[in-house]
Coordinates of C-alpha atoms and ligand atoms in Angstrom, one line a residue:
X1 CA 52.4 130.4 82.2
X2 CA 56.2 130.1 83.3
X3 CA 58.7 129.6 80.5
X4 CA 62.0 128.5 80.5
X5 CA 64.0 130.8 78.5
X6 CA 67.9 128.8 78.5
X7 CA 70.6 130.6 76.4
X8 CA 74.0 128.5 75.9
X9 CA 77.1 129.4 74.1
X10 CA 80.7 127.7 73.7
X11 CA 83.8 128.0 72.0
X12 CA 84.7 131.6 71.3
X13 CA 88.0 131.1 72.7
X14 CA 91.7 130.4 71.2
X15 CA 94.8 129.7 73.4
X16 CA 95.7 132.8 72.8
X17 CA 93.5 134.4 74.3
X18 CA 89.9 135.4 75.9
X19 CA 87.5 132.8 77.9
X20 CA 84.1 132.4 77.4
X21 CA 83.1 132.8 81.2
X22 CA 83.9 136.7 80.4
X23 CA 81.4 137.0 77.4
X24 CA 78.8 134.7 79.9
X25 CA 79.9 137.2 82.7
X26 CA 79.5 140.5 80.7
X27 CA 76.4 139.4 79.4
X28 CA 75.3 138.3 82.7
X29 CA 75.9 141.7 84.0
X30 CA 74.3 143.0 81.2
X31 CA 70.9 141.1 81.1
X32 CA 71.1 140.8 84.9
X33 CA 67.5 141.9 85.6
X34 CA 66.3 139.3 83.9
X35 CA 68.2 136.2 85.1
X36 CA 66.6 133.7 87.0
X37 CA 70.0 131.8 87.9
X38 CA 73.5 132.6 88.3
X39 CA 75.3 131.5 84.9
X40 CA 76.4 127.8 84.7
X41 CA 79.8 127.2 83.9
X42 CA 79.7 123.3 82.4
X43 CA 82.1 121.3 81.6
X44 CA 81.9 119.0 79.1
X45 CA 84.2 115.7 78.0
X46 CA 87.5 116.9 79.5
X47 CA 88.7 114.1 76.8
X48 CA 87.3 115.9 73.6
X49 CA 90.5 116.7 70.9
X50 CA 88.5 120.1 70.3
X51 CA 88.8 122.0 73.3
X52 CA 90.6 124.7 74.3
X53 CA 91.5 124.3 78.0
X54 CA 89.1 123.0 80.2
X55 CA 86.1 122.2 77.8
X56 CA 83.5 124.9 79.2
X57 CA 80.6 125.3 78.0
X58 CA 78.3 128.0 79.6
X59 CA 74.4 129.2 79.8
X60 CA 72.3 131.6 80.8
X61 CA 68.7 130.8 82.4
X62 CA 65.5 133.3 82.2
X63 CA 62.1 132.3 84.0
X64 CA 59.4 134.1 83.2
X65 CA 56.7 133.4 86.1
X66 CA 54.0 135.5 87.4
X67 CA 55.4 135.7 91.2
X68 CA 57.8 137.5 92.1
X69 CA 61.5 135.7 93.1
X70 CA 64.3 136.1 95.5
X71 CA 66.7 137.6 94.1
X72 CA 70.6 136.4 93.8
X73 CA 73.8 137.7 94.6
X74 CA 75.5 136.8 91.4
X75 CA 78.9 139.0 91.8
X76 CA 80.3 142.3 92.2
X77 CA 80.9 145.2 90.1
X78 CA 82.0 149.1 90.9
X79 CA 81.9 148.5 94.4
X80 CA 78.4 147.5 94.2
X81 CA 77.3 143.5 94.8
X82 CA 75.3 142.5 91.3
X83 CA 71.5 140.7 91.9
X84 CA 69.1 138.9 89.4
X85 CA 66.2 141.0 89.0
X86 CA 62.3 139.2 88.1
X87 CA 61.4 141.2 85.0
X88 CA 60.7 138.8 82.0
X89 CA 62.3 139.3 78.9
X90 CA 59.9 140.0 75.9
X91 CA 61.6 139.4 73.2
X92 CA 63.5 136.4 72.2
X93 CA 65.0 137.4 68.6
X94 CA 66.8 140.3 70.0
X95 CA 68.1 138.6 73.5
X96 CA 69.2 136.6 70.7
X97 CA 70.9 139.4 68.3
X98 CA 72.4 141.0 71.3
X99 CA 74.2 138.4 73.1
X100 CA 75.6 137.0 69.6
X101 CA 76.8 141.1 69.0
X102 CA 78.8 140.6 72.1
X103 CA 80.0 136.6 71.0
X104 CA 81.3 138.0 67.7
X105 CA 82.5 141.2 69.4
X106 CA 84.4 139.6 72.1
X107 CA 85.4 136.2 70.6
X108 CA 89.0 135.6 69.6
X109 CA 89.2 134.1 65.7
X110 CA 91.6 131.2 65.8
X111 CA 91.5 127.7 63.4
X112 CA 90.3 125.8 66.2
X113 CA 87.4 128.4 67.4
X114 CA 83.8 127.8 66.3
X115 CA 81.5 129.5 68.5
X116 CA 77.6 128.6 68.7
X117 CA 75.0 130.4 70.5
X118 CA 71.6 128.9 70.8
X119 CA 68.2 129.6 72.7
X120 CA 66.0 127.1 73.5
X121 CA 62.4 128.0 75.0
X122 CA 60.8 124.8 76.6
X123 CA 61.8 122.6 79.2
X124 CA 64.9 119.9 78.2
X125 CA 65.7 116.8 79.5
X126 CA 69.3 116.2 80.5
X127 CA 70.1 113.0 77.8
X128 CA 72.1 115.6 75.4
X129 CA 74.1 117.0 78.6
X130 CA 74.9 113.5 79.9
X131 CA 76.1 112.2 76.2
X132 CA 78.4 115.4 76.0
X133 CA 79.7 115.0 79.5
X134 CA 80.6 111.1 78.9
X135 CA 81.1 110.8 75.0
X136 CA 81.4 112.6 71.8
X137 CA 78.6 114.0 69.8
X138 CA 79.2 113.7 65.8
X139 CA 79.4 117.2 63.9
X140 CA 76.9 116.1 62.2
X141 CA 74.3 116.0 65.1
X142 CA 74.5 119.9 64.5
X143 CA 71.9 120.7 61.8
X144 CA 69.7 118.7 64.0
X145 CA 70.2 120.9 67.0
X146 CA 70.0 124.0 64.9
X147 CA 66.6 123.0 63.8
X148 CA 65.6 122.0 67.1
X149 CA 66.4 125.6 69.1
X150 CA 64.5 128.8 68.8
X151 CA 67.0 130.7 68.1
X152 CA 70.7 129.8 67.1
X153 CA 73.8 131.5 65.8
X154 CA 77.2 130.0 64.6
X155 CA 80.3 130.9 63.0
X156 CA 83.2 128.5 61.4
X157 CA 81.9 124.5 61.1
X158 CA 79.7 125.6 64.4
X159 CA 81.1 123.2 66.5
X160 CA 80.3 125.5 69.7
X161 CA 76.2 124.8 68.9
X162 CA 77.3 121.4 71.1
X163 CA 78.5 122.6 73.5
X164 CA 76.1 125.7 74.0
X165 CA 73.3 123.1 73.5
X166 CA 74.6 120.7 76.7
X167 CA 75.2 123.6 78.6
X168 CA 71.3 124.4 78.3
X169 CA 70.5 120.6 78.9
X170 CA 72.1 120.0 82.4
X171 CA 69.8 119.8 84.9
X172 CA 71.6 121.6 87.3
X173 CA 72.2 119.3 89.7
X174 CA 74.2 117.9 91.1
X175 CA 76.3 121.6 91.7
X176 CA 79.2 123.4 92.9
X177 CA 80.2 126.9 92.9
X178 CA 83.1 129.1 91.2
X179 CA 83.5 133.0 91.8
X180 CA 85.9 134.0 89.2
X181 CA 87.3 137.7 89.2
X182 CA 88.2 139.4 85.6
X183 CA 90.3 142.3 84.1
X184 CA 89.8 142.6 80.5
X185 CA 91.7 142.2 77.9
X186 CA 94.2 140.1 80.2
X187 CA 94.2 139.4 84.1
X188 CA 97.5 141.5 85.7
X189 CA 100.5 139.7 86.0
X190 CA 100.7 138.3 89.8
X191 CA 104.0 137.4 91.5
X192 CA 104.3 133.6 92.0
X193 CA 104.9 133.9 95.7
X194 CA 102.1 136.3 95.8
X195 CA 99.9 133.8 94.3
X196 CA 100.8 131.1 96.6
X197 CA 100.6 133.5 99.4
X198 CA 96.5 134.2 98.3
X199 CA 95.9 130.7 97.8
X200 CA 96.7 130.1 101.1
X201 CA 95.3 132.8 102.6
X202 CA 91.2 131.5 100.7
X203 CA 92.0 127.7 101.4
X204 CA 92.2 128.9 105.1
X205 CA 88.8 130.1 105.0
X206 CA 87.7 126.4 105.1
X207 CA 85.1 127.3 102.5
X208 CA 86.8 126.1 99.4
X209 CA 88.7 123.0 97.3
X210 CA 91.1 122.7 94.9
X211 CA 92.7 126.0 96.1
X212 CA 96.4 125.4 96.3
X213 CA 98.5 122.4 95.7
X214 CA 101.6 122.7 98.6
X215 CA 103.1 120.0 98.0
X216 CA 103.8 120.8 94.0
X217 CA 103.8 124.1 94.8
X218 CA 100.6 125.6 92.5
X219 CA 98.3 128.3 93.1
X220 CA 95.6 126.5 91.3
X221 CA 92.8 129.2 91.6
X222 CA 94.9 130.9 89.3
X223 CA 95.0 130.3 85.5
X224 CA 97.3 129.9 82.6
X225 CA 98.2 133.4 81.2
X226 CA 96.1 134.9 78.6
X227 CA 92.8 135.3 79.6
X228 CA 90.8 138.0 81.1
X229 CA 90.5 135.5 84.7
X230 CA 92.7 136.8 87.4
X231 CA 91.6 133.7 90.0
X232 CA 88.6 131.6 90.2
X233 CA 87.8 130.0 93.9
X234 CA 85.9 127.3 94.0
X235 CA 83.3 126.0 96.8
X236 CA 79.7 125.0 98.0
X237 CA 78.7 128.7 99.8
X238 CA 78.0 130.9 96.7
X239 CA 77.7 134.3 99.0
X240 CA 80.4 133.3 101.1
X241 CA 82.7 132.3 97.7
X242 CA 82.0 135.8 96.7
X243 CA 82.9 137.4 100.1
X244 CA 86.0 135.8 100.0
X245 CA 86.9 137.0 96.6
X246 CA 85.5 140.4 97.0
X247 CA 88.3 140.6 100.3
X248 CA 91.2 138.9 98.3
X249 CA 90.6 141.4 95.7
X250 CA 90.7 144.3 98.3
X251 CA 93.5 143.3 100.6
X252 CA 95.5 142.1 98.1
X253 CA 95.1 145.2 96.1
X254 CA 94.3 143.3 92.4
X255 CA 93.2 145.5 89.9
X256 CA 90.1 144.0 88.5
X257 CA 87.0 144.8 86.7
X258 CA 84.3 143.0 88.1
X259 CA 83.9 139.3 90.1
X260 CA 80.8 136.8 88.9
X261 CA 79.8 133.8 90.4
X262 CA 79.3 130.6 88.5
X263 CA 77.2 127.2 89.4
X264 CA 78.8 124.4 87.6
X265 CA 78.9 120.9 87.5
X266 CA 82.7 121.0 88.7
X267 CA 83.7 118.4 91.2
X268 CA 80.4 116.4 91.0
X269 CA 82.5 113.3 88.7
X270 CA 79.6 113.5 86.0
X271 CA 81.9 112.6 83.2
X272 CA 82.5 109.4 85.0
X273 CA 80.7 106.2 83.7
X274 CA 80.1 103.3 86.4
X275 CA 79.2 99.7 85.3
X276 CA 80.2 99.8 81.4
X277 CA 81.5 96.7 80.4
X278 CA 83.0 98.4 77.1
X279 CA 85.4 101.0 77.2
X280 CA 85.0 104.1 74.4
X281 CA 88.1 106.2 73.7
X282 CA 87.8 109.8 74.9
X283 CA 85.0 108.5 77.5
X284 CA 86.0 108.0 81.1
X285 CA 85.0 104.8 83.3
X286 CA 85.0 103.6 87.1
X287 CA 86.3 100.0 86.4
X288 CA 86.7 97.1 89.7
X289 CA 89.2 94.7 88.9
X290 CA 92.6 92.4 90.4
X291 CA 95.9 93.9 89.3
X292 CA 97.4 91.3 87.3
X293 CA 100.5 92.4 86.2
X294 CA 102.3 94.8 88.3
X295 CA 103.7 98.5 87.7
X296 CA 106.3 99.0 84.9
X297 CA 107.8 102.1 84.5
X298 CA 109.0 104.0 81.2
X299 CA 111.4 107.3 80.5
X300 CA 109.8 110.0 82.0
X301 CA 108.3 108.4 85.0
X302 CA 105.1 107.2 83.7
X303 CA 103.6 104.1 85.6
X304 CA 101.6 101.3 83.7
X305 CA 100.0 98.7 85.4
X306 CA 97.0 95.5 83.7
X307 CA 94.1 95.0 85.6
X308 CA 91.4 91.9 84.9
X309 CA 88.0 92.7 84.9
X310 CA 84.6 91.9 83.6
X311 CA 85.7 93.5 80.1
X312 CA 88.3 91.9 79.8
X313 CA 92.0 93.1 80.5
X314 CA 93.1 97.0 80.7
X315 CA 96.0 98.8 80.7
X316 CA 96.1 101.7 84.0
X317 CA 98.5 104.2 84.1
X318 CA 99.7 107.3 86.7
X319 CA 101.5 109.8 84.1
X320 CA 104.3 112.3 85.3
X321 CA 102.3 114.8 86.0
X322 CA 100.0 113.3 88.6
X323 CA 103.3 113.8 91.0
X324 CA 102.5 111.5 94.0
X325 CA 100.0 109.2 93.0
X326 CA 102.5 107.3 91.1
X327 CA 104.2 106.7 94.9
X328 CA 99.8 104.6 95.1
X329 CA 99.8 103.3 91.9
X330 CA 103.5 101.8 92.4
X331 CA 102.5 99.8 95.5
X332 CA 100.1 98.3 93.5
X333 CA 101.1 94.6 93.7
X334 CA 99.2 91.1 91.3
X335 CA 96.3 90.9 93.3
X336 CA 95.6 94.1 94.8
X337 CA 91.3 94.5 94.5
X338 CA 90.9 98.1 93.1
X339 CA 88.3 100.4 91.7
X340 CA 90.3 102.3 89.2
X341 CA 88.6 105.6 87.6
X342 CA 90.1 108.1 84.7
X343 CA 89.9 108.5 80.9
X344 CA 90.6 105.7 78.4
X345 CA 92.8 107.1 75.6
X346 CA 94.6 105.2 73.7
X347 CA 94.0 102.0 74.6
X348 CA 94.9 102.8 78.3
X349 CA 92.6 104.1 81.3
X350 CA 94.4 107.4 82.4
X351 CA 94.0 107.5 86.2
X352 CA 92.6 109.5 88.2
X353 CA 91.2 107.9 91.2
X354 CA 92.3 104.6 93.0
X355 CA 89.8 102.9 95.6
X356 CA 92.1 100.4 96.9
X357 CA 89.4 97.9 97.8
X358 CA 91.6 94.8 99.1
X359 CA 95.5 93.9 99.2
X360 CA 96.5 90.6 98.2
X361 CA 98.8 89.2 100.4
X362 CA 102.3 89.1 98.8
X363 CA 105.1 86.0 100.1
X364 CA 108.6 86.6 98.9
X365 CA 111.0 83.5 98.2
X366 CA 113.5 82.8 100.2
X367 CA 115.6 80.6 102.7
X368 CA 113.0 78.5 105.2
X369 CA 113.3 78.5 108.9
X370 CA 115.3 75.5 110.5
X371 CA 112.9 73.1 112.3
X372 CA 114.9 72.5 114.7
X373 CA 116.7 75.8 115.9
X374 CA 114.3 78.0 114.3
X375 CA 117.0 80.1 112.7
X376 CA 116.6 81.2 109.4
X377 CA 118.7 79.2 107.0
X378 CA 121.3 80.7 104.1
X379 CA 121.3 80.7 100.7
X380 CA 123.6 78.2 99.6
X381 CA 122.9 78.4 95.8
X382 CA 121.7 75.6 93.3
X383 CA 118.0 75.2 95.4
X384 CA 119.8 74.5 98.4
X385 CA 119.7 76.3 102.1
X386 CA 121.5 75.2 105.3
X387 CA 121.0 76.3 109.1
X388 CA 124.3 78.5 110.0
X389 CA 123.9 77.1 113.8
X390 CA 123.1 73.3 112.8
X391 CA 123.9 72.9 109.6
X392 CA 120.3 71.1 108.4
X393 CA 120.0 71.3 105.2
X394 CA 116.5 71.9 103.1
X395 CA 115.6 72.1 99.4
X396 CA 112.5 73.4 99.9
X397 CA 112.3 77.4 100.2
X398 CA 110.4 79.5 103.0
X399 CA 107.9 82.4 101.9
X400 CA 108.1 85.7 103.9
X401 CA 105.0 87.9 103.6
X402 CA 106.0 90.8 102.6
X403 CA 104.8 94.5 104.2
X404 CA 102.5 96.6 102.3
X405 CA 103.4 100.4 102.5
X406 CA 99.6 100.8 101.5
X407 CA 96.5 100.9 102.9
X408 CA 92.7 100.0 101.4
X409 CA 91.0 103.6 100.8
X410 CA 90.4 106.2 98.1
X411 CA 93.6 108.1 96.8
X412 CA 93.0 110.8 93.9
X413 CA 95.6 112.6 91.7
X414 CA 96.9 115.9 93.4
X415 CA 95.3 119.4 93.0
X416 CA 97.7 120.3 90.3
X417 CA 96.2 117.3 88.1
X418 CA 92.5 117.6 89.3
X419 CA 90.2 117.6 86.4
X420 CA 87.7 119.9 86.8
X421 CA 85.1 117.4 86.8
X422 CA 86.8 115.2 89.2
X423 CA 85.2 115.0 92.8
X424 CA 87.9 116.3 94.7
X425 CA 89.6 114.2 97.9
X426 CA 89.3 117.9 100.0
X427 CA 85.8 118.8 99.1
X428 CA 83.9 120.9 102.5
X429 CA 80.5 119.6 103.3
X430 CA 79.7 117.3 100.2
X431 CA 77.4 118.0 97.2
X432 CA 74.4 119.5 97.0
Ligands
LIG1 P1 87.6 127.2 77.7 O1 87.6 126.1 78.7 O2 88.8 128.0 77.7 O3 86.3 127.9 77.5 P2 87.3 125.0 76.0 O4 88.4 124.1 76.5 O5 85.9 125.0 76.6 O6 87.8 126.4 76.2 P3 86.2 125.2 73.5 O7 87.0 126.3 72.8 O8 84.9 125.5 74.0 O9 87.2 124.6 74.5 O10 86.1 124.0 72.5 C1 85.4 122.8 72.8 C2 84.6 122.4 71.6 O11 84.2 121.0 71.6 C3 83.3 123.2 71.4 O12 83.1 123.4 70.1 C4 82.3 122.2 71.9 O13 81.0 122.4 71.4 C5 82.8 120.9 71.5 N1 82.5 119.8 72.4 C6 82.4 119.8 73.7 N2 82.0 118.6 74.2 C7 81.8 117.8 73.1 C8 81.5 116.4 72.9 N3 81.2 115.7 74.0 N4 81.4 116.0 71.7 C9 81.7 116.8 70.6 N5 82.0 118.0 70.7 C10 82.1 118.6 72.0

C-alpha cells in the first residue's frame, strides 16, 4: 500500500542569519533518493508579527508505492544535475532523528527562533494549510498538533510546529516554481550593477516573474544580506528555471555550492480571502466597494482613501514603498467602483491590488456657458458670472466633466513591493 510520508519544518532562522530553504535544501540533497517531490517552499500569512522575512515554511514529501516513478530534476550540485530516486524510506524514527541533527546543527539561536519539525504519515486535508495562509493559529493549537503527527521535534515555545505542520497540509496546488542557488555560511557579496545586470539578463529569458524591478531599480531575485541564498528565480518551467540558473551561475562566474529547485505556493494569491463580509487583523481580503471619500495624503507619502462596502466602511491605503501605485490609488476619485485587495492591519486594508471596476463621472464647478454666444462666462465673485462678449449675467454655475488620467483594469504594487504570495501583474503562461 502507498504511504504518504510528509516531513515539514519552520523557523530555524534569525535575521541574522541562515534560511530554512538551505536546511530543506541540504536535506533534500541528502535524502534525495527517497523523495517523491521537489521540496515545497510555503508561505504562510505574510501578516503574522512572528516571522522572520517572508514567513516560509517548508516540507519534504516521500511516497512509498510499489511502481516504480519518473524521477525529478530537483537541482544541481558538483557539476552534476540532482534527481529523486524511488527507494522507500524504512524507517520513520530516524528520518526523524536525522533531519532534526541537521535543524539543531544548522539553525541560528535567536529570541524570536523556535524551530518545529514534524512527520506526519497519512494523507491530510488542506483545512490547517488554508487557516495558516489566511489567519493566525493560537500557540496553543500546538500540543494538539504534536499529538496528532508521528513524529515531532521542537525547540524554544515550538512555534515552528505551525508552520512545519501547514507546510505538510498544502495540497500542492495551485504551484509555482523557485530555483534558488546557495553558498553557505553567507551568499558572496555581488556588485549592485552586477545584480541588475543578471536580473536582466533571466527576465529576458521570458521564463520568469518578479525578476527585476527597472523602474525602482531592484534586482529582486536577489535577497537581503545574510543568508546562505545568492538568487532565487522564479517561474512556471521547473527544468528550464534550473537551466537558467545553472548558466547565470556559470557565465556570471558566482561562487556557489549547489542550486535546488523549490514548488511553492508563490504567486498563486492563496492568502487572499474573497467574499468575507468581516475583516480580521493580520488576514488579507479582496473587498468591492464605491470610493467615498477621496485620497489624503500624510508625511512620508502615504495615500489613504474610505471605501463603502457590504461591511461597512474601510480605510485603503498605497504606503511609500509601493512607489507608483500611489500615482493609481491617487486618481482614485468619490465614486470610482473598485475591487480593492491587500492586508488589513490596523484598522486599514494595506493595498496591494486595485481592479478598477468603473469610474464615476466627476463635474467640476464653475462659470456656465452663455446661451446666447456660447462663450464661457467669468467669475465675477459673490455667485455671480457674466459673458465677457455680451455681458449676460447667470447665478447659476456650469459643471465641466472632468478628464480621468485612469483607466478601468487591474493595477498591482511594483515588483519591489510584491508579496510573495501575490499573483504577479507579469506572470508567463498562468498557473498550473
Ligand atoms: P524565512 O522566510 O526567512 O524562512 P520566516 O519569515 O519564515 O523566515 P519564521 O522564522 O519561520 O519566519 O517565523 C514564522 C513563525 O510564525 C513560525 O514559527 C511559524 O510556525 C509561525 N506561523 C506562520 N504562520 C502562522 C500563522 N498563520 N499563525 C500562527 N503562527 C504562524
Amino acid at each position: 500500500m502507498a504511504t504518504d510520508i510528509l516531513l515539514g519544518f519552520d523557523d530555524t532562522d534569525s535575521r541574522d542569519g541562515m534560511c530554512t530553504t538551505y536546511i530543506a535544501s541540504i536535506t533534500a540533497l541528502k535524502f534525495r533518493e527517497f523523495l517523491s517531490d521537489y521540496p515545497m517552499l510555503v508561505r504562510l500569512n505574510p501578516n503574522i508579527p512572528y516571522k522572520t522575512r517572508g514567513n516560509g515554511a517548508l516540507s519534504l514529501r516521500f511516497f512509498c508505492e510499489p511502481v516504480k516513478r519518473e524521477a525529478k530534476i530537483i537541482g544541481y550540485h558538483q557539476g552534476r544535475y540532482v534527481y529523486t530516486g524511488s527507494s522507500c524510506i524504512g524507517d520513520i524514527e530516524k528520518l526523524g532523528r536525522e533531519v532534526w541533527d541537521e535543524i539543531r546543527r544548522f539553525s541560528m539561536p535567536g529570541e524570536n527562533t523556535n524551530p518545529g519539525m514534524v512527520i506526519f504519515t497519512r494523507k491530510m486535508g488542506d483545512d490547517f494549510y488554508r487557516k495558516a495562509v489566511t489567519g493566525v493559529i493560537e500557540n496553543e493549537k500546538i500540543g494538539s498538533l504534536i499529538q496528532e503527527s508521528t513524529f515531532s521535534r521542537h525547540m524554544g515555545n515550538g512555534r515552528g510546529i505551525i508552520g512545519a505542520t501547514a507546510a505538510c497540509s498544502w495540497s500542492g496546488y495551485p504551484f509555482t516554481y523557485e530555483v534558488m542557488a546557495y553558498r553557505f555560511p553567507s551568499a558572496p557579496v555581488v556588485d549592485e550593477n552586477v545584480k541588475m545586470m543578471i536580473a536582466d539578463f533571466v527576465d529576458k529569458t521570458g521564463k520568469t516573474f518578479n525578476t527585476i524591478d527597472r523602474k525602482n531599480k531592484v534586482a529582486a531575485i536577489f535577497p537581503n544580506p545574510r543568508t546562505p541564498v545568492i538568487f532565487g528565480i522564479r517561474g512556471m518551467d521547473p527544468e528550464a528555471l534550473l537551466r537558467i540558473a545553472v548558466d547565470v551561475v556559470h557565465r556570471f562566474s558566482i561562487d556557489h555550492d549547489f542550486i535546488m529547485t523549490f514548488r511553492t505556493n508563490q504567486g498563486t494569491d492563496d492568502h487572499i480571502i474573497h467574499g468575507a463580509d468581516v475583516l480580521r487583523e493580520y488576514s488579507s481580503y479582496c473587498i468591492t466597494g464605491r470610493i467615498v471619500k477621496g485620497p489624503t495624503v500624510i508625511e512620508g507619502g502615504h495615500y489613504f482613501s474610505l471605501i463603502e462596502w457590504y461591511g461597512g466602511k474601510t480605510k485603503i491605503a498605497a504606503f511609500e514603498p509601493t512607489k507608483e501605485f500611489r500615482k493609481v490609488f491617487r486618481e482614485l476619485k468619490n465614486g470610482d467602483l473598485i475591487e480593492a485587495c491587500g492586508s488589513y492591519m490596523g484598522g486599514t486594508l494595506n493595498l496591494e491590488r486595485i481592479n478598477v471596476i468603473a469610474l464615476a463621472r466627476t463635474f467640476e464647478k464653475g462659470p456656465p456657458m452663455c446661451p446666447a454666444c456660447k462663450r464661457r462666462m467669468k467669475n465675477r465673485g459673490g455667485g455671480e458670472y457674466r459673458c465677457p462678449s455680451c455681458s449676460r449675467k447667470s447665478f447659476l454655475p456650469g459643471f465641466v466633466e472632468l478628464n480621468r488620467n485612469l483607466l478601468p483594469g487591474i493595477y498591482s504594487v511594483p515588483v519591489c513591493a510584491m508579496r510573495h504570495l501575490s499573483r504577479p501583474g507579469d506572470f508567463p503562461g498562468g498557473l498550473a
